[in-house]
XYZ file of C-alpha atoms in Angstrom:
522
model
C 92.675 208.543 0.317
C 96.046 207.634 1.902
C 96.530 208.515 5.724
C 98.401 212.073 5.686
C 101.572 211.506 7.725
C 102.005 215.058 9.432
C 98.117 215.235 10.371
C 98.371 211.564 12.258
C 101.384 213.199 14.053
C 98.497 215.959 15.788
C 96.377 212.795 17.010
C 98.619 212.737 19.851
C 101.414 214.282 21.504
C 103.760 215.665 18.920
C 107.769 214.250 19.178
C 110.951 214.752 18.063
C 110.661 212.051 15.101
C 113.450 212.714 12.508
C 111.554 211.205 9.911
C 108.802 213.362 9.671
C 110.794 216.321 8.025
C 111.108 214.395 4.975
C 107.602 213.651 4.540
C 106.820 217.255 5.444
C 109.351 218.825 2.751
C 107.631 216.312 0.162
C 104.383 217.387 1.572
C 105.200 221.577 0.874
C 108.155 222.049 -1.391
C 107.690 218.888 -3.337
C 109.629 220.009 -6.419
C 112.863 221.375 -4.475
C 116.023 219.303 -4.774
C 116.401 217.454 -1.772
C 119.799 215.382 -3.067
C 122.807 215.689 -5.389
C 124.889 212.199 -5.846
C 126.126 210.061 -7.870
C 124.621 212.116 -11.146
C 121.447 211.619 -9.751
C 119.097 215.172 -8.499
C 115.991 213.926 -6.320
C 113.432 216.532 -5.008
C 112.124 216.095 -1.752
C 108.990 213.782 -3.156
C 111.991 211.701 -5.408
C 113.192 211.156 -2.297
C 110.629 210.333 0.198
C 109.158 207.963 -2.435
C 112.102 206.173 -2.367
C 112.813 205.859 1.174
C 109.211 204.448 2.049
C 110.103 201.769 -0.175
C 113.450 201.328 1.576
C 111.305 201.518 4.794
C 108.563 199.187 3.418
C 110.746 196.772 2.194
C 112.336 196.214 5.758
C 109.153 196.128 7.826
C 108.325 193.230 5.417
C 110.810 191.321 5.939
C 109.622 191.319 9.492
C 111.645 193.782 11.545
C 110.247 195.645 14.442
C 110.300 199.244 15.937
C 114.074 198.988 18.029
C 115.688 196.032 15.742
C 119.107 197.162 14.556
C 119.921 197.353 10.397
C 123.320 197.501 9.755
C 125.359 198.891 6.822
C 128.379 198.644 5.136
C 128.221 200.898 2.021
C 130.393 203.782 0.803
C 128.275 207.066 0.713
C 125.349 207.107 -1.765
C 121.779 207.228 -2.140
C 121.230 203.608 -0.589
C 122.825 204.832 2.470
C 121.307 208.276 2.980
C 118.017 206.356 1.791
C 118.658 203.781 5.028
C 118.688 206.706 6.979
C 115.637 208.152 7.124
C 113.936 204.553 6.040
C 115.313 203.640 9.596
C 114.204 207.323 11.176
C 110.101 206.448 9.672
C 110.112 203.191 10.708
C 111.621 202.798 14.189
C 114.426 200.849 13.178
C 117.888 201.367 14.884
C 120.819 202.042 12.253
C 124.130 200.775 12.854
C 126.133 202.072 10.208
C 129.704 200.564 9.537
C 132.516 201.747 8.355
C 133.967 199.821 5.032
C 137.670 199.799 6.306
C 137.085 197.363 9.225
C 138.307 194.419 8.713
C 135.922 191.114 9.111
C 136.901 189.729 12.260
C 136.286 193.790 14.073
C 133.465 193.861 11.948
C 132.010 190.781 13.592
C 132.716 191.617 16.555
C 130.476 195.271 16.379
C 127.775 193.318 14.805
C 127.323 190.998 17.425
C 127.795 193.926 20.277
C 125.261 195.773 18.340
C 122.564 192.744 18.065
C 122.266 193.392 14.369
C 119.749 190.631 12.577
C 120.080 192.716 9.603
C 123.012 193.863 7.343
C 123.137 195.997 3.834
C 126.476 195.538 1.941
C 127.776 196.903 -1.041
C 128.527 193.808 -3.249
C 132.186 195.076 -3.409
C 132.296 193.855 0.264
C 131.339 190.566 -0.300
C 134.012 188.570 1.125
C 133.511 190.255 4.082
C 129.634 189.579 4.364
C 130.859 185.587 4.027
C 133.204 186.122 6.716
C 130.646 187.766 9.180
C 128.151 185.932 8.511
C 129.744 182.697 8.789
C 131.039 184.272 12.357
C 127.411 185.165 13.634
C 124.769 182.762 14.245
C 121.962 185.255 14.683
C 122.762 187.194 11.251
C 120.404 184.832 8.961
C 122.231 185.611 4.552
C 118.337 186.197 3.606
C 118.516 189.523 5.470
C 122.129 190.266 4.087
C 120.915 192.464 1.225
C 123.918 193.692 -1.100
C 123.998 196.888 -2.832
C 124.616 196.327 -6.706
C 123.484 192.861 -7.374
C 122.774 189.791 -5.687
C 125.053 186.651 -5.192
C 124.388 183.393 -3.622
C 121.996 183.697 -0.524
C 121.900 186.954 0.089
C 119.287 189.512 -1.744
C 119.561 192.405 -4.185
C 118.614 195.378 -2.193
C 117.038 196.985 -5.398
C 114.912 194.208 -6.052
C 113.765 194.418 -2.423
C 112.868 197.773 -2.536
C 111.720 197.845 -5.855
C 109.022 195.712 -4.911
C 107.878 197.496 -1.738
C 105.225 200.131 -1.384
C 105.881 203.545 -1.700
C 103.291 204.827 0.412
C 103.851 206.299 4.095
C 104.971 203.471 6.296
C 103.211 202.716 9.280
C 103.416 205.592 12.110
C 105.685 203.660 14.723
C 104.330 205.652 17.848
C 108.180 206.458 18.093
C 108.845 208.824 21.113
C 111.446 211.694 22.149
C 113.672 208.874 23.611
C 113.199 206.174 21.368
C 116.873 205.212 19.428
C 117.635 206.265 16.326
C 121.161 204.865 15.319
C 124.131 203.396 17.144
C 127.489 205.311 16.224
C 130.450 202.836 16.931
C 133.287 205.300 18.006
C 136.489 206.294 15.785
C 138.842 203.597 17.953
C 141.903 206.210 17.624
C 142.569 205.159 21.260
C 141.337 201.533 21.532
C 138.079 199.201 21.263
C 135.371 201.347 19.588
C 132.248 202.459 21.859
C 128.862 201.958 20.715
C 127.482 205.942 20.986
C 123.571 205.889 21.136
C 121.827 208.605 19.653
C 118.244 209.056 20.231
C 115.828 210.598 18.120
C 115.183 213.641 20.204
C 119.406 213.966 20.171
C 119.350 213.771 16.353
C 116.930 217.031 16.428
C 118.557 218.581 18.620
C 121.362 217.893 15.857
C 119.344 219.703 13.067
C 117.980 222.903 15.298
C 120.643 223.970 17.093
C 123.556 223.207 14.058
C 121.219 225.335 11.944
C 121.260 228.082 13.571
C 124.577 227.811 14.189
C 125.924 227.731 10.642
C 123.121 230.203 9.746
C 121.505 227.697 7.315
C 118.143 228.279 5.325
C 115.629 226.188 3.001
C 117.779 227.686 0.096
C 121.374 226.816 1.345
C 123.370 224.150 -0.646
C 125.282 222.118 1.566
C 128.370 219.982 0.131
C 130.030 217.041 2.063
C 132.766 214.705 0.523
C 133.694 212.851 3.869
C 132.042 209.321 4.882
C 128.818 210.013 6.243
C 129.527 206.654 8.827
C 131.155 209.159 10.798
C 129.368 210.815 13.228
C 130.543 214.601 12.441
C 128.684 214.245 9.140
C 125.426 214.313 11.115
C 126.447 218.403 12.202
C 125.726 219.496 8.700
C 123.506 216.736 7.661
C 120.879 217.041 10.353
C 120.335 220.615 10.028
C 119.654 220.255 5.612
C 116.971 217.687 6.364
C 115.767 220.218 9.145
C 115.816 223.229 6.577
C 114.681 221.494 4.117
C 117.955 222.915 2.269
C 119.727 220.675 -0.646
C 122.272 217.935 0.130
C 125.176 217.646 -2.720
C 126.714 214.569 -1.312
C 130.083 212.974 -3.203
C 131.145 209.486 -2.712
C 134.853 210.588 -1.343
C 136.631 213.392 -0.896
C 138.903 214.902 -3.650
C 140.026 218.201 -3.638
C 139.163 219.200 -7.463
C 136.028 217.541 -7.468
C 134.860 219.694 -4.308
C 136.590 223.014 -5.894
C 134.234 222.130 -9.711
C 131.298 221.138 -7.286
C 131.313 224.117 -5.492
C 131.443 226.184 -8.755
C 128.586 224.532 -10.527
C 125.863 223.976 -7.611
C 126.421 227.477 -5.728
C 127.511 225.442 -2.786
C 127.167 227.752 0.866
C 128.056 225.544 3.165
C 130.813 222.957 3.378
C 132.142 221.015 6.402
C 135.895 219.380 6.160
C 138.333 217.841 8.418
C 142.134 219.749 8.884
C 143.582 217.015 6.564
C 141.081 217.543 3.866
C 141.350 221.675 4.437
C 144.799 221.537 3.423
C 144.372 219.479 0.570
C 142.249 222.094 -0.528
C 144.506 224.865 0.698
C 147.150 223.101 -1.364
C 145.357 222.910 -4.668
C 146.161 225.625 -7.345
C 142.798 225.663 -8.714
C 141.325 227.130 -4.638
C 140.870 230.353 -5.313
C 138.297 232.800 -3.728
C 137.031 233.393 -7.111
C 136.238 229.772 -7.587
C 134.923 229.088 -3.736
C 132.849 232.539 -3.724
C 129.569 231.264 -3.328
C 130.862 229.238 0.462
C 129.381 231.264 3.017
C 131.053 228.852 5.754
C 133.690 226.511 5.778
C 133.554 224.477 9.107
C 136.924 222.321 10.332
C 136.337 219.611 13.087
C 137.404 216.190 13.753
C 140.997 217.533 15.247
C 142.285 220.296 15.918
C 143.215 222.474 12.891
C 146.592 224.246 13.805
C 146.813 227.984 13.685
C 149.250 228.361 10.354
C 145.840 226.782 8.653
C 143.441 228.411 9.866
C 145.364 232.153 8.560
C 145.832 230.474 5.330
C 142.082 229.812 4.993
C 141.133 233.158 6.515
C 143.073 234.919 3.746
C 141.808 232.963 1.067
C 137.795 233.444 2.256
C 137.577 235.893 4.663
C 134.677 235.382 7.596
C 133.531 232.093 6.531
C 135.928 230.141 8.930
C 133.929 227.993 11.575
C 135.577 225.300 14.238
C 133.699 222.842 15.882
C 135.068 220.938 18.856
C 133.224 218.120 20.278
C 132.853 214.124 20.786
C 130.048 212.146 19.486
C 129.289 211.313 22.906
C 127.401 214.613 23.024
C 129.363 218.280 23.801
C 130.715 220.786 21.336
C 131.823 224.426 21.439
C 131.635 226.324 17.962
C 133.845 229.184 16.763
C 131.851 231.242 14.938
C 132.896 233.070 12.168
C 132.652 236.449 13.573
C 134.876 235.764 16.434
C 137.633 234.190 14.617
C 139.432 237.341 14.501
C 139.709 238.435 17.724
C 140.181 234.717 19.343
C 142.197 232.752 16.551
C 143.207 230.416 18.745
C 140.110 229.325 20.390
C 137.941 226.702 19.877
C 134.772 228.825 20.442
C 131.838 228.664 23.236
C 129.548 225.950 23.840
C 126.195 226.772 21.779
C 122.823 227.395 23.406
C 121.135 225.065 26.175
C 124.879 223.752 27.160
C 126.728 224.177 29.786
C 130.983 224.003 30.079
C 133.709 224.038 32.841
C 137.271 222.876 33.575
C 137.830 220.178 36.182
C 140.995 219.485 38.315
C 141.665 215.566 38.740
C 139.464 215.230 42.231
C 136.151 217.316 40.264
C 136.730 220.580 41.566
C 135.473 223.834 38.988
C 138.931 225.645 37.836
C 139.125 229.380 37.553
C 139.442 230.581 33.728
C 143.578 230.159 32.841
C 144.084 227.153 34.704
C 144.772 223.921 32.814
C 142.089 220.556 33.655
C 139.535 218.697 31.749
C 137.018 219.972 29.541
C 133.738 218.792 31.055
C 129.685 219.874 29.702
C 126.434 218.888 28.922
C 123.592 219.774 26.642
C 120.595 218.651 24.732
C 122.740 216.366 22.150
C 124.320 214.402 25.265
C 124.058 210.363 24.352
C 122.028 208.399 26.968
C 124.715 206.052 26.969
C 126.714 203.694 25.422
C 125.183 200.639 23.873
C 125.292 197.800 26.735
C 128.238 199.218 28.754
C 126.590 201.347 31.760
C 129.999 200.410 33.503
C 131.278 202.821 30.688
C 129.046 205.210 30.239
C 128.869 205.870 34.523
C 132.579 206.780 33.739
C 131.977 208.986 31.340
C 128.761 211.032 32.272
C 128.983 211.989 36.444
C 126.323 213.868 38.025
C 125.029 214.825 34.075
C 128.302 216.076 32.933
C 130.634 214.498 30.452
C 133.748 214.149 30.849
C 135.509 214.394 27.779
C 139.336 213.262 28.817
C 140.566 216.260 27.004
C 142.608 219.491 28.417
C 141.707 222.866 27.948
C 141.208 225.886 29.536
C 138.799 229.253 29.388
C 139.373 232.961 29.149
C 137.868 235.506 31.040
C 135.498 236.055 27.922
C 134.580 231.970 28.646
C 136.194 230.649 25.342
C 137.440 227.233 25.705
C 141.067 226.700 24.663
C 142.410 223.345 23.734
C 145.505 221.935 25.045
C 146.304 218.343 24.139
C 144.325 215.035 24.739
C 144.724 213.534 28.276
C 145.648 210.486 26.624
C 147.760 212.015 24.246
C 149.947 214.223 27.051
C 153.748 213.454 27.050
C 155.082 213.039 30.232
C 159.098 213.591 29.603
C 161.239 213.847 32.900
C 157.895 214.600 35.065
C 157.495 217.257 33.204
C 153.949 217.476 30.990
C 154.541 218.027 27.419
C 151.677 218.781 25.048
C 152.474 217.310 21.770
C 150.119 220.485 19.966
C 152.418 223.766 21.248
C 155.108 221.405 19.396
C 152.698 220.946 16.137
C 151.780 224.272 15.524
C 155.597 224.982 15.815
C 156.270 222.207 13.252
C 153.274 222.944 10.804
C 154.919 226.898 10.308
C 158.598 224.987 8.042
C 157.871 225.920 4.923
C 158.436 222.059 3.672
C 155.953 220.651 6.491
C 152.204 219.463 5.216
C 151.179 217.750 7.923
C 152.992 216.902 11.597
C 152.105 214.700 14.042
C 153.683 214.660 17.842
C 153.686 212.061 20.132
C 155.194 210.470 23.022
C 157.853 206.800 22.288
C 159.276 205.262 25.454
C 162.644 206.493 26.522
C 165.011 204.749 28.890
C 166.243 208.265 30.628
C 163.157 210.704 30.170
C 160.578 207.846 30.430
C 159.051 209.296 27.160
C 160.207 211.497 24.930
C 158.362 213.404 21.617
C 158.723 212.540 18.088
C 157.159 214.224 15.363
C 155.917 212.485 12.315
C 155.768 214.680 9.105
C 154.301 214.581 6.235
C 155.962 217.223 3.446
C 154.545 219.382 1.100
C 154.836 218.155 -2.740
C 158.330 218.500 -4.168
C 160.131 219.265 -0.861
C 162.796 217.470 0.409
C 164.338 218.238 3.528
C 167.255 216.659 5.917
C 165.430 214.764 8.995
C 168.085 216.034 11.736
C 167.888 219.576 10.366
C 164.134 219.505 10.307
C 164.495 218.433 13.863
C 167.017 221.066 14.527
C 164.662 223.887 13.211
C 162.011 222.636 15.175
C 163.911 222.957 18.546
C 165.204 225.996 17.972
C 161.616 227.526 17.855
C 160.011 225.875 21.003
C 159.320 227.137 23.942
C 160.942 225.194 26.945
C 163.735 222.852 26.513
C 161.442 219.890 27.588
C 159.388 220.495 24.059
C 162.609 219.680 22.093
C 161.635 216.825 20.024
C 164.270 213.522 19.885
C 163.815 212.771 16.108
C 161.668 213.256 12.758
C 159.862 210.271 10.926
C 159.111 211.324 7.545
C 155.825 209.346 6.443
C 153.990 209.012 3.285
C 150.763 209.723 4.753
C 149.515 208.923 8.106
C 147.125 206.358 9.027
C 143.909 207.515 9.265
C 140.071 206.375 10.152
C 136.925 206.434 8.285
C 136.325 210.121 9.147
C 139.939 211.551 7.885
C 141.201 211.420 11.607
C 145.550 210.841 12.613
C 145.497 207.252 13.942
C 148.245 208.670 16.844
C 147.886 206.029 18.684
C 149.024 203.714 15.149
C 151.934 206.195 14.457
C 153.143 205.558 17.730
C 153.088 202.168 17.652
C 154.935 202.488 14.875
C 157.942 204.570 16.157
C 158.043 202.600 19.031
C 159.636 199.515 17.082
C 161.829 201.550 15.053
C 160.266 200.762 12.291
């Protein structure tokens, strides 16, 4: 009789292991379905079957409890599968995202340690370019998604061949590390974001009850799930045991027919992919009935939006604002109305206050930087304590953004510190000019930012993106916009009308790209 997996969990002190909620969904509701993708429907025992083969497979080839796998695969089963193979067996997931380009791809590797990589055999150029780069990354344990070529291994022959019993109980603890979550970059060299297992339950319990999930909820998600806000919804479906309807990129009809035909309740989007769907004639309430939340995070998701969004599905509207490095405050659906403009309350167990530049607790109304702390808080970043003693002081982390609270304690955003416009001395914050922008009629999507300027020192620009068909003059575009600001200072210098902005793996603005850009003229 094979070892039972939850019972050797009682043998000793019971921890947070993120793992164990598969094999305890396979153990009681067997039959449900765990995971839509890819035309595939797996029930929870589908599943864990094939992730303790996943898990198998990499113990034999020799890997230990901490060693890092890394991946480099669009979303899919094979990546979800890594996942929790990684979560049973103690292994550290680095997951990648497919736009970085070799030589930044090398370079996370090698900060990360990782011995082990899984590609998609689309990417293989870029496994012969890494791999010739790093000495330590041996092409046996390059496995490649979709067929093998040269040295490197099918990954379904590997796994086919592995047991698909229980693997071994690790003896993993509350602290031990589940994955390594390289940051965004929007503002420079990425971070390596540790997230322990005890952080990644945290994840599932406290997101749960926050989106008011269940065992019977069917959760959609069309971003990449190598970005860390995909863990806010994912984390609490494995942790309710609820389905997982996961597409391989985001497309606003596919998500509109998807949510039709599975009875979707739960969907989480970034403000770029919101008005995609706001945009398409086929979003109606009629066809999105079944969503019982819609949740925006990422960026900020300007106030003309969010009304759209409310009118189409009343009470459904969430916003989440936080950093991977661990802090968020949620707008919950029932306040939306009464603080529109808000970015919600920290959640249970955490802790929030504004900070003038020398530390010092502001007063609700004044202006500083957003500072908390809670149970999801990182324990660091990977190798840089030089880094990380910057960024958590005394247990708080300090998140380098502006904002300020009501007398209710709701945290209001105001800009980025690192995305404030200083113009004449005077601080301009590029989102009071956005959400003045986003309300033209012909405007999609704006973006503000500072470009150096030989009398102000810097002075705004707004990048905009137009709605299909429109057409519009740049200098009367401009002239609309200043007209409707508030203060002189907020007058913007010129328009750059883009094609689309430049944009990470998770859907954010690359602002600090865009103003590169602008700054050359180009």
């Amino acid at each position: 009789m094979e070892p039972d997996p939850i019972a050797n969990l009682m043998d000793r002190n019971a921890t947070m292991q993120i793992g164990s909620l598969l094999s305890r969904h396979a153990r009681y509701r067997p039959h449900h379905t765990a995971l839509v993708c890819a035309g595939e429907r797996l029930s929870f025992a589908d599943l864990d079957l094939r992730v303790n083969r996943v898990a198998n497979a990499l113990l034999d080839e020799g890997l230990v409890k901490g060693e890092r796998v890394a991946t480099l695969l669009p979303n899919g089963i094979e990546l979800l599968s890594l996942y929790w193979a990684c979560a049973k067996s103690g292994l550290v997931v680095v997951p990648m995202s497919p736009l970085l380009l070799p030589p930044a791809l090398a370079g996370l590797l090698q900060d990360a340690g990782a011995r082990t990589l899984v590609a998609a055999a689309a990417y293989r150029d870029t496994v012969d370019a890494v791999a010739a780069e790093i000495d330590d990354l041996d092409p046996a344990r390059c496995w490649l998604v979709g067929g093998s070529d040269g040295p490197y291994p099918d990954f379904a022959t590997r796994t086919a061949a592995a047991a698909d019993s229980e693997p071994p109980d690790a003896l993993l603890e509350d602290g031990d590390v589940f994955n390594i979550v390289y940051s965004s970059g929007t503002t420079g060299q990425p971070k390596g974001i540790v997230h322990t297992h005890y952080v990644r339950a945290m994840y599932g319990t406290l997101f749960a009850q926050a989106w008011r999930m269940t065992p019977e909820s069917v959760v959609l998600h069309s971003g990449s799930i190598v970005f860390n806000g995909a863990f806010v919804t994912l984390m609490p479906t494995l942790f309710c045991g609820a389905t997982y309807v996961l597409h391989q990129a985001f497309d606003a009809s596919n998500l509109i027919e998807t949510v039709r035909r599975e009875g979707v309740t739960h969907v989480m989007l970034v403000p770029s992919q919101i008005i995609a769907l706001l945009d398409h004639p086929d979003a109606t309430a009629e066809a999105l009935g079944s969503l019982q939340m819609l949740m925006s995070l990422g960026a900020p998701l300007h106030l003309e939006h969010k009304q759209r969004l409310d009118r189409l599905l009343p009470g459904r509207f969430h916003e989440l604002y936080g950093l991977t490095e661990g802090f968020v405050t949620i707008l919950d659906r029932e306040d939306y109305s009464r603080k529109p403009d808000s970015v919600g309350v920290p959640p249970p167990f955490f802790d929030m206050k504004i900070v003038d530049p020398d530390g010092t607790a502001l007063p609700p109304g004044e202006v500083g930087e957003i500072c908390g702390r809670g149970p999801i808080l990182m324990p660091g970043y990977h190798g840089r304590p030089d880094l990380t003693a910057d960024a958590i002081r005394d247990g708080w982390l300090h998140t380098g953004d502006l904002g300020r609270i009501d007398e209710d304690g709701f945290l209001y955003l105001v800009d980025r510190q690192k995305d404030l416009i200083i113009s004449g001395g005077v601080n301009v914050y590029p989102r009071d000019i956005e959400e003045v922008a986003v309300q033209h009629p012909a405007v999609r999507e704006v973006a503000v930012f500072g470009v150096p300027d030989t009398r102000w020192g810097e002075t705004p620009v707004a990048a905009i993106l137009l709605r299909d068909g429109a057409t519009t003059d740049t200098d009367a575009l401009r002239d609309w916009i200043n007209d409707r600001v508030g203060a002189k200072f907020q007058r913007i210098s010129r328009v750059e009308l883009l094609d689309d902005f430049p944009r990470n793996v998770a859907g954010k603005t690359l602002k600090r790209v865009l103003r590169e850009h602008c700054a050359r003229g180009n």
